[in-house]
Short mmCIF file of C-alpha atoms in Angstrom, two decimals:
data_model
loop_
_atom_site.label_atom_id
_atom_site.label_comp_id
_atom_site.label_asym_id
_atom_site.label_seq_id
_atom_site.Cartn_x
_atom_site.Cartn_y
_atom_site.Cartn_z
CA MET Z 1 -16.08 -76.34 -80.56
CA ASN Z 2 -17.38 -72.98 -79.22
CA ILE Z 3 -17.81 -72.21 -75.52
CA ASN Z 4 -19.08 -68.91 -74.18
CA ILE Z 5 -18.36 -67.69 -70.66
CA TYR Z 6 -20.89 -65.34 -69.08
CA TYR Z 7 -19.47 -63.71 -65.97
CA GLY Z 8 -22.02 -62.17 -63.61
CA GLY Z 9 -19.68 -60.76 -60.94
CA ARG Z 10 -18.51 -57.20 -60.40
CA GLY Z 11 -15.00 -57.70 -61.91
CA LEU Z 12 -13.13 -57.13 -58.63
CA MET Z 13 -9.43 -58.08 -58.65
CA ASP Z 14 -9.79 -60.40 -55.67
CA ASP Z 15 -12.90 -62.20 -57.03
CA PRO Z 16 -12.20 -65.93 -56.84
CA THR Z 17 -14.59 -66.61 -59.71
CA LEU Z 18 -12.32 -64.75 -62.06
CA LEU Z 19 -9.40 -66.98 -61.13
CA VAL Z 20 -11.49 -70.08 -61.82
CA ILE Z 21 -12.79 -68.99 -65.23
CA ASN Z 22 -9.34 -67.76 -66.26
CA LYS Z 23 -7.93 -71.18 -65.52
CA MET Z 24 -10.77 -72.94 -67.29
CA GLN Z 25 -10.37 -70.71 -70.35
CA GLU Z 26 -6.68 -71.48 -70.42
CA VAL Z 27 -7.30 -75.24 -70.39
CA LEU Z 28 -10.07 -75.09 -72.99
CA GLU Z 29 -7.97 -73.01 -75.38
CA GLU Z 30 -5.18 -75.60 -75.01
CA LEU Z 31 -7.77 -78.16 -76.22
CA HIS Z 32 -8.34 -75.89 -79.33
CA VAL Z 33 -11.71 -74.70 -78.10
CA ARG Z 34 -12.85 -71.27 -79.27
CA VAL Z 35 -13.72 -69.43 -76.03
CA GLU Z 36 -15.56 -66.06 -75.93
CA ARG Z 37 -16.18 -64.23 -72.63
CA PHE Z 38 -18.95 -61.78 -71.84
CA ASN Z 39 -18.60 -59.69 -68.73
CA LEU Z 40 -22.17 -58.79 -67.81
CA TYR Z 41 -21.19 -55.78 -65.64
CA GLU Z 42 -19.61 -54.21 -68.77
CA LEU Z 43 -22.61 -55.09 -70.99
CA LYS Z 44 -25.38 -54.22 -68.52
CA ASN Z 45 -27.21 -52.10 -71.08
CA GLN Z 46 -27.03 -54.93 -73.66
CA ILE Z 47 -27.98 -57.95 -71.59
CA THR Z 48 -31.29 -58.40 -73.37
CA THR Z 49 -29.42 -58.93 -76.64
CA LEU Z 50 -26.98 -61.50 -75.27
CA PRO Z 51 -29.21 -64.56 -75.88
CA GLN Z 52 -28.34 -63.98 -79.57
CA THR Z 53 -24.72 -64.98 -78.74
CA LEU Z 54 -25.96 -68.50 -77.87
CA LYS Z 55 -26.54 -69.32 -81.52
CA ASN Z 56 -23.06 -70.66 -82.25
CA ALA Z 57 -22.30 -72.03 -78.79
CA ASP Z 58 -21.91 -75.71 -78.10
CA GLY Z 59 -21.52 -75.08 -74.38
CA ILE Z 60 -21.48 -72.20 -71.94
CA ILE Z 61 -20.15 -71.39 -68.49
CA LEU Z 62 -22.35 -69.32 -66.19
CA ALA Z 63 -19.99 -67.86 -63.60
CA THR Z 64 -20.97 -65.68 -60.67
CA THR Z 65 -19.91 -64.77 -57.17
CA VAL Z 66 -22.05 -64.87 -54.06
CA GLU Z 67 -20.92 -61.82 -52.09
CA TRP Z 68 -23.86 -61.62 -49.68
CA TYR Z 69 -26.88 -63.48 -51.00
CA GLY Z 70 -27.87 -65.05 -54.29
CA ILE Z 71 -26.40 -65.11 -57.75
CA GLY Z 72 -26.53 -61.35 -58.31
CA GLY Z 73 -28.67 -59.13 -60.53
CA TYR Z 74 -26.66 -59.26 -63.75
CA MET Z 75 -26.80 -63.03 -64.00
CA GLN Z 76 -30.48 -63.13 -63.17
CA GLN Z 77 -31.09 -60.48 -65.92
CA PHE Z 78 -29.26 -62.69 -68.39
CA LEU Z 79 -31.38 -65.71 -67.46
CA ASP Z 80 -34.56 -63.64 -67.73
CA ALA Z 81 -33.47 -62.51 -71.19
CA CYS Z 82 -32.84 -66.11 -72.23
CA TRP Z 83 -36.42 -67.03 -71.20
CA LEU Z 84 -37.96 -64.02 -72.93
CA TYR Z 85 -35.85 -63.73 -76.10
CA GLY Z 86 -33.72 -66.86 -76.34
CA ASP Z 87 -34.17 -69.51 -79.03
CA LYS Z 88 -35.44 -72.45 -76.93
CA GLU Z 89 -34.75 -74.97 -79.68
CA LYS Z 90 -31.05 -73.95 -79.71
CA ILE Z 91 -30.81 -73.84 -75.92
CA GLU Z 92 -31.98 -77.46 -75.73
CA LYS Z 93 -28.74 -78.54 -77.31
CA ILE Z 94 -26.38 -76.42 -75.20
CA TYR Z 95 -24.44 -77.76 -72.25
CA MET Z 96 -23.96 -75.43 -69.26
CA CYS Z 97 -21.33 -75.61 -66.54
CA PRO Z 98 -22.13 -73.48 -63.46
CA VAL Z 99 -19.26 -71.83 -61.63
CA VAL Z 100 -20.25 -70.26 -58.30
CA MET Z 101 -17.63 -69.09 -55.76
CA SER Z 102 -18.70 -67.60 -52.45
CA THR Z 103 -16.93 -65.14 -50.21
CA THR Z 104 -19.67 -65.36 -47.54
CA TYR Z 105 -22.20 -68.19 -47.78
CA GLY Z 106 -24.48 -69.82 -50.31
CA GLU Z 107 -22.34 -71.19 -53.16
CA ARG Z 108 -24.35 -74.47 -53.27
CA GLU Z 109 -27.66 -72.62 -53.37
CA GLY Z 110 -26.30 -70.42 -56.20
CA LYS Z 111 -25.16 -73.45 -58.14
CA LEU Z 112 -28.53 -75.07 -57.71
CA HIS Z 113 -30.23 -71.86 -58.87
CA LEU Z 114 -28.19 -71.85 -62.14
CA ASN Z 115 -28.75 -75.54 -62.74
CA THR Z 116 -32.49 -75.27 -62.18
CA ALA Z 117 -32.87 -72.17 -64.34
CA TRP Z 118 -30.96 -73.73 -67.23
CA GLU Z 119 -32.92 -76.95 -67.02
CA ILE Z 120 -36.24 -75.03 -67.04
CA LEU Z 121 -34.93 -73.23 -70.20
CA GLY Z 122 -34.53 -76.72 -71.66
CA GLY Z 123 -30.73 -76.88 -71.58
CA LEU Z 124 -28.25 -79.58 -70.51
CA CYS Z 125 -26.10 -79.34 -67.41
CA CYS Z 126 -22.45 -80.35 -66.89
CA SER Z 127 -20.50 -81.03 -63.75
CA ASP Z 128 -20.25 -77.84 -61.64
CA ILE Z 129 -17.58 -75.94 -59.78
CA CYS Z 130 -18.47 -74.25 -56.51
CA GLY Z 131 -16.49 -73.33 -53.39
CA TYR Z 132 -16.03 -71.04 -50.47
CA ILE Z 133 -12.97 -68.83 -50.85
CA THR Z 134 -12.35 -65.85 -48.51
CA ASP Z 135 -8.84 -65.15 -49.76
CA THR Z 136 -7.90 -65.62 -53.41
CA THR Z 137 -4.29 -66.60 -52.53
CA GLN Z 138 -5.76 -69.79 -51.06
CA LEU Z 139 -6.85 -70.67 -54.61
CA GLU Z 140 -3.74 -69.41 -56.39
CA MET Z 141 -1.21 -71.15 -54.15
CA ASN Z 142 -3.01 -74.51 -53.72
CA GLN Z 143 -2.10 -76.88 -56.58
CA GLU Z 144 -4.78 -79.35 -55.56
CA TYR Z 145 -7.43 -76.73 -56.07
CA ILE Z 146 -5.93 -75.86 -59.50
CA ASN Z 147 -5.97 -79.51 -60.52
CA ILE Z 148 -9.68 -79.80 -59.60
CA ILE Z 149 -10.46 -76.77 -61.83
CA GLU Z 150 -8.44 -78.15 -64.70
CA LYS Z 151 -10.16 -81.59 -64.42
CA LYS Z 152 -13.56 -79.93 -64.43
CA ALA Z 153 -12.69 -78.00 -67.63
CA GLU Z 154 -11.48 -81.23 -69.26
CA ASN Z 155 -14.67 -83.05 -68.22
CA MET Z 156 -16.79 -80.27 -69.70
CA TYR Z 157 -14.86 -80.63 -72.95
CA ARG Z 158 -15.47 -84.45 -73.07
CA THR Z 159 -19.15 -84.04 -72.18
CA ILE Z 160 -19.74 -81.60 -75.03
CA ASN Z 161 -17.46 -83.44 -77.55
CA GLN Z 162 -19.13 -86.81 -76.92
CA LYS Z 163 -22.65 -85.22 -76.61
CA MET Z 164 -23.28 -87.17 -73.47
CA ALA Z 165 -26.94 -87.73 -72.67
CA CYS Z 166 -28.56 -86.38 -69.49
CA LEU Z 167 -31.40 -88.03 -67.61
CA PRO Z 168 -34.69 -86.11 -67.79
CA THR Z 169 -35.57 -83.89 -64.78
CA SER Z 170 -38.83 -82.53 -63.31
CA ASN Z 171 -37.48 -79.05 -64.12
CA GLN Z 172 -38.03 -79.81 -67.81
CA ALA Z 173 -41.70 -80.58 -67.02
CA VAL Z 174 -41.90 -77.11 -65.43
CA LYS Z 175 -40.77 -75.69 -68.78
CA ILE Z 176 -43.62 -77.47 -70.58
CA ILE Z 177 -46.18 -76.15 -68.09
CA ALA Z 178 -44.69 -72.58 -68.13
CA SER Z 179 -44.56 -72.49 -71.90
CA ASN Z 180 -48.30 -73.21 -72.06
CA THR Z 181 -49.04 -69.88 -70.39
CA LYS Z 182 -50.68 -67.40 -72.76
CA GLN Z 183 -48.10 -65.19 -74.40
CA ILE Z 184 -47.44 -63.49 -77.70
CA ALA Z 185 -46.25 -66.01 -80.30
CA LEU Z 186 -42.98 -64.74 -81.71
CA THR Z 187 -40.52 -66.36 -84.05
CA PRO Z 188 -36.82 -66.47 -82.91
CA GLN Z 189 -36.15 -63.68 -85.42
CA GLU Z 190 -38.91 -61.50 -83.98
CA SER Z 191 -37.67 -62.19 -80.45
CA GLU Z 192 -34.18 -61.12 -81.54
CA GLN Z 193 -35.53 -57.84 -82.96
CA LEU Z 194 -37.55 -57.29 -79.77
CA SER Z 195 -34.49 -57.87 -77.59
CA GLN Z 196 -32.52 -55.34 -79.69
CA TYR Z 197 -35.22 -52.73 -79.21
CA ALA Z 198 -35.45 -53.50 -75.48
CA SER Z 199 -31.70 -52.84 -75.07
CA ASP Z 200 -31.81 -49.54 -76.99
CA ASP Z 201 -32.25 -46.92 -74.29
CA SER Z 202 -33.12 -44.09 -76.66
CA TYR Z 203 -35.72 -46.24 -78.42
CA VAL Z 204 -37.30 -47.33 -75.07
CA GLN Z 205 -37.37 -43.73 -73.77
CA ARG Z 206 -38.98 -42.51 -77.02
CA GLN Z 207 -41.65 -45.23 -76.75
CA LYS Z 208 -42.30 -44.33 -73.09
CA GLU Z 209 -42.76 -40.66 -74.05
CA ASP Z 210 -45.14 -41.58 -76.89
CA ILE Z 211 -47.18 -43.86 -74.60
CA GLN Z 212 -47.32 -41.17 -71.92
CA GLU Z 213 -48.46 -38.59 -74.46
CA LEU Z 214 -51.23 -40.90 -75.81
CA THR Z 215 -52.27 -41.82 -72.26
CA SER Z 216 -52.61 -38.22 -71.26
CA MET Z 217 -54.58 -37.43 -74.41
CA PHE Z 218 -57.02 -40.29 -74.01
CA LYS Z 219 -57.29 -39.74 -70.30
CA GLY Z 220 -58.17 -36.13 -70.94
CA MET Z 221 -60.71 -37.11 -73.57
CA MET Z 222 -62.34 -39.77 -71.35
CA GLY Z 223 -62.08 -37.59 -68.28
CA ASP Z 224 -63.88 -34.67 -69.97
CA ALA Z 225 -66.67 -36.92 -71.25
CA GLY Z 226 -67.06 -38.54 -67.83
CA GLU Z 227 -67.20 -35.26 -65.95
CA GLU Z 228 -69.70 -33.77 -68.42
CA GLY Z 229 -71.97 -36.76 -67.97
CA ASP Z 230 -71.59 -36.55 -64.19
CA TYR Z 231 -72.50 -32.81 -64.08
CA ALA Z 232 -75.65 -33.32 -66.17
CA ALA Z 233 -76.65 -36.36 -64.14
CA ALA Z 234 -76.04 -34.50 -60.89
CA PHE Z 235 -78.35 -31.63 -61.92
CA LYS Z 236 -81.02 -34.07 -63.01
CA ARG Z 237 -80.91 -35.85 -59.67
CA ALA Z 238 -81.08 -32.60 -57.75
CA PHE Z 239 -83.92 -31.10 -59.81
CA LYS Z 240 -86.88 -29.90 -57.68
CA PRO Z 241 -89.49 -28.28 -59.97
CA GLN Z 242 -90.96 -24.98 -58.74
CA PRO Z 243 -94.32 -23.64 -59.89
CA GLY Z 244 -94.03 -21.12 -62.72
CA VAL Z 245 -90.22 -21.28 -63.04
CA LYS Z 246 -89.10 -21.20 -66.66
CA ALA Z 247 -85.48 -20.31 -67.40
CA ASP Z 248 -82.45 -21.23 -69.38
CA TYR Z 249 -79.06 -21.33 -67.61
CA LYS Z 250 -75.68 -21.60 -69.33
CA LEU Z 251 -72.77 -22.78 -67.09
CA PHE Z 252 -69.20 -22.34 -68.28
CA ILE Z 253 -67.26 -24.72 -66.01
CA GLY Z 254 -63.45 -24.36 -65.81
CA ASN Z 255 -61.65 -24.76 -69.12
CA LYS Z 256 -64.32 -26.84 -70.81
CA LYS Z 257 -64.93 -25.95 -74.42
CA GLU Z 258 -68.73 -26.37 -74.35
CA PRO Z 259 -70.96 -24.94 -71.62
CA LEU Z 260 -73.57 -26.96 -69.75
CA VAL Z 261 -77.01 -25.63 -70.73
CA LEU Z 262 -79.93 -26.23 -68.40
CA ASN Z 263 -83.37 -25.68 -69.94
CA VAL Z 264 -86.02 -25.52 -67.18
CA ASN Z 265 -89.70 -25.57 -68.24
CA VAL Z 266 -91.58 -25.79 -64.91
CA SER Z 267 -91.51 -29.56 -64.31
CA GLU Z 268 -89.19 -30.46 -67.23
CA LEU Z 269 -85.41 -30.28 -67.32
CA THR Z 270 -83.24 -30.66 -70.40
CA CYS Z 271 -79.40 -30.77 -70.19
CA SER Z 272 -77.07 -30.28 -73.15
CA TYR Z 273 -73.63 -29.03 -74.13
CA ASP Z 274 -74.13 -26.39 -76.79
CA ASN Z 275 -72.59 -22.93 -76.91
CA SER Z 276 -74.96 -21.79 -79.68
CA LEU Z 277 -78.00 -21.83 -77.47
CA SER Z 278 -79.14 -18.56 -75.80
CA ALA Z 279 -79.70 -18.36 -72.04
CA ASP Z 280 -81.33 -16.04 -69.48
CA VAL Z 281 -78.28 -16.33 -67.25
CA GLU Z 282 -74.63 -17.15 -68.09
CA VAL Z 283 -72.43 -18.41 -65.27
CA HIS Z 284 -68.64 -18.69 -65.31
CA ILE Z 285 -67.47 -20.96 -62.48
CA GLU Z 286 -64.34 -22.95 -61.67
CA LYS Z 287 -64.47 -26.76 -61.42
CA ALA Z 288 -63.51 -26.75 -57.72
CA THR Z 289 -66.43 -24.41 -56.95
CA ILE Z 290 -69.02 -26.33 -58.90
CA ASP Z 291 -67.82 -29.49 -57.16
CA GLU Z 292 -68.41 -27.77 -53.81
CA ILE Z 293 -71.95 -26.81 -54.89
CA LEU Z 294 -72.69 -30.34 -56.13
CA SER Z 295 -71.58 -31.78 -52.76
CA GLY Z 296 -73.97 -29.45 -50.91
CA ARG Z 297 -71.19 -27.47 -49.14
CA MET Z 298 -71.84 -24.27 -51.20
CA THR Z 299 -74.78 -22.57 -52.98
CA PHE Z 300 -74.75 -20.57 -56.21
CA GLN Z 301 -75.70 -17.37 -54.38
CA ARG Z 302 -72.91 -17.77 -51.81
CA ALA Z 303 -70.38 -18.51 -54.55
CA PHE Z 304 -71.44 -15.30 -56.40
CA MET Z 305 -71.32 -13.20 -53.26
CA ALA Z 306 -67.83 -14.54 -52.41
CA GLY Z 307 -66.54 -13.68 -55.91
CA GLU Z 308 -65.96 -17.36 -56.82
CA MET Z 309 -68.49 -17.19 -59.65
CA LYS Z 310 -69.26 -14.64 -62.31
CA MET Z 311 -72.62 -14.21 -63.92
CA LYS Z 312 -74.35 -12.27 -66.69
CA GLY Z 313 -78.12 -11.78 -66.67
CA GLU Z 314 -80.81 -11.13 -64.10
CA PHE Z 315 -79.85 -11.81 -60.48
CA LYS Z 316 -83.44 -12.73 -59.65
CA ILE Z 317 -83.24 -15.64 -62.19
CA LEU Z 318 -79.87 -16.64 -60.80
CA ARG Z 319 -81.40 -17.03 -57.30
CA THR Z 320 -83.85 -19.58 -58.63
CA LEU Z 321 -80.91 -22.00 -59.26
CA ASP Z 322 -80.69 -22.68 -55.55
CA GLN Z 323 -84.43 -23.25 -55.37
CA ILE Z 324 -84.84 -25.71 -58.23
CA PHE Z 325 -81.55 -27.55 -57.73
CA VAL Z 326 -81.18 -28.87 -54.16
CA PHE Z 327 -77.86 -30.68 -53.59
CA ASN Z 328 -77.32 -32.71 -50.44
#
């Protein structure tokens, strides 16, 4: 028989949970049970891989200490990993004994939390151990308490050895409903590989950097295309034809590779992005300045006079920009 102990406390010397699981391990080993312990605080970077250790287990002990509120982060991480990466078919055959000792308040709530979580995972529950201990000497020196712990360990051994049946619970119905939610279908082997990758910090960091690089690249590509479309659309909306005005304007905006070319033929306006086309006036302007002009807070002539825009060509033709494009 194989029993795994998963300890979710902080490993403090005066932790009463450690005394309980030490005594339980001693009793189980006397019964020729192979016991393996996993201290989650020492394996915090490998918690996502720990569901793999359930493969050869006939039973497990989930032990944690309530120091202020709840079962603690390490134990919750382990339960999350069991839900995400654990082999549910294997978990259905594993008995779990919760051990929750409190130094403040809430040991019964913690025990209920573990029982509920394990039943939702599909597992079987054994008789529990929970208690309120403020001083570990109370536990060490009280033989009646020691006898209770020993009896609980023996009962767990009998339950697993005889494969005692458990009545169905509503928590198992929750598992059926939750498992119907849309998720990626993975085999146990694929889940195991995924959990290994998730626990590899260097792999995760490398993936994050790759995703960030791709995101920046696509955001830049989409952003450029969106802005180019917005500029052309803005000039088309603001176009006010003037009699006899025919001119070609080439606007180099910020760091964009292609300039915006405005071809004005009296009442017709054509917008394009093509550096090969010639123009009567070439304008070099920063994005912030063109945004000010498009919002109506600035004109092309004021931007030129203030030195925020450079131009090449006839100034008289440049002045017509403010006449044929009226931004509000």
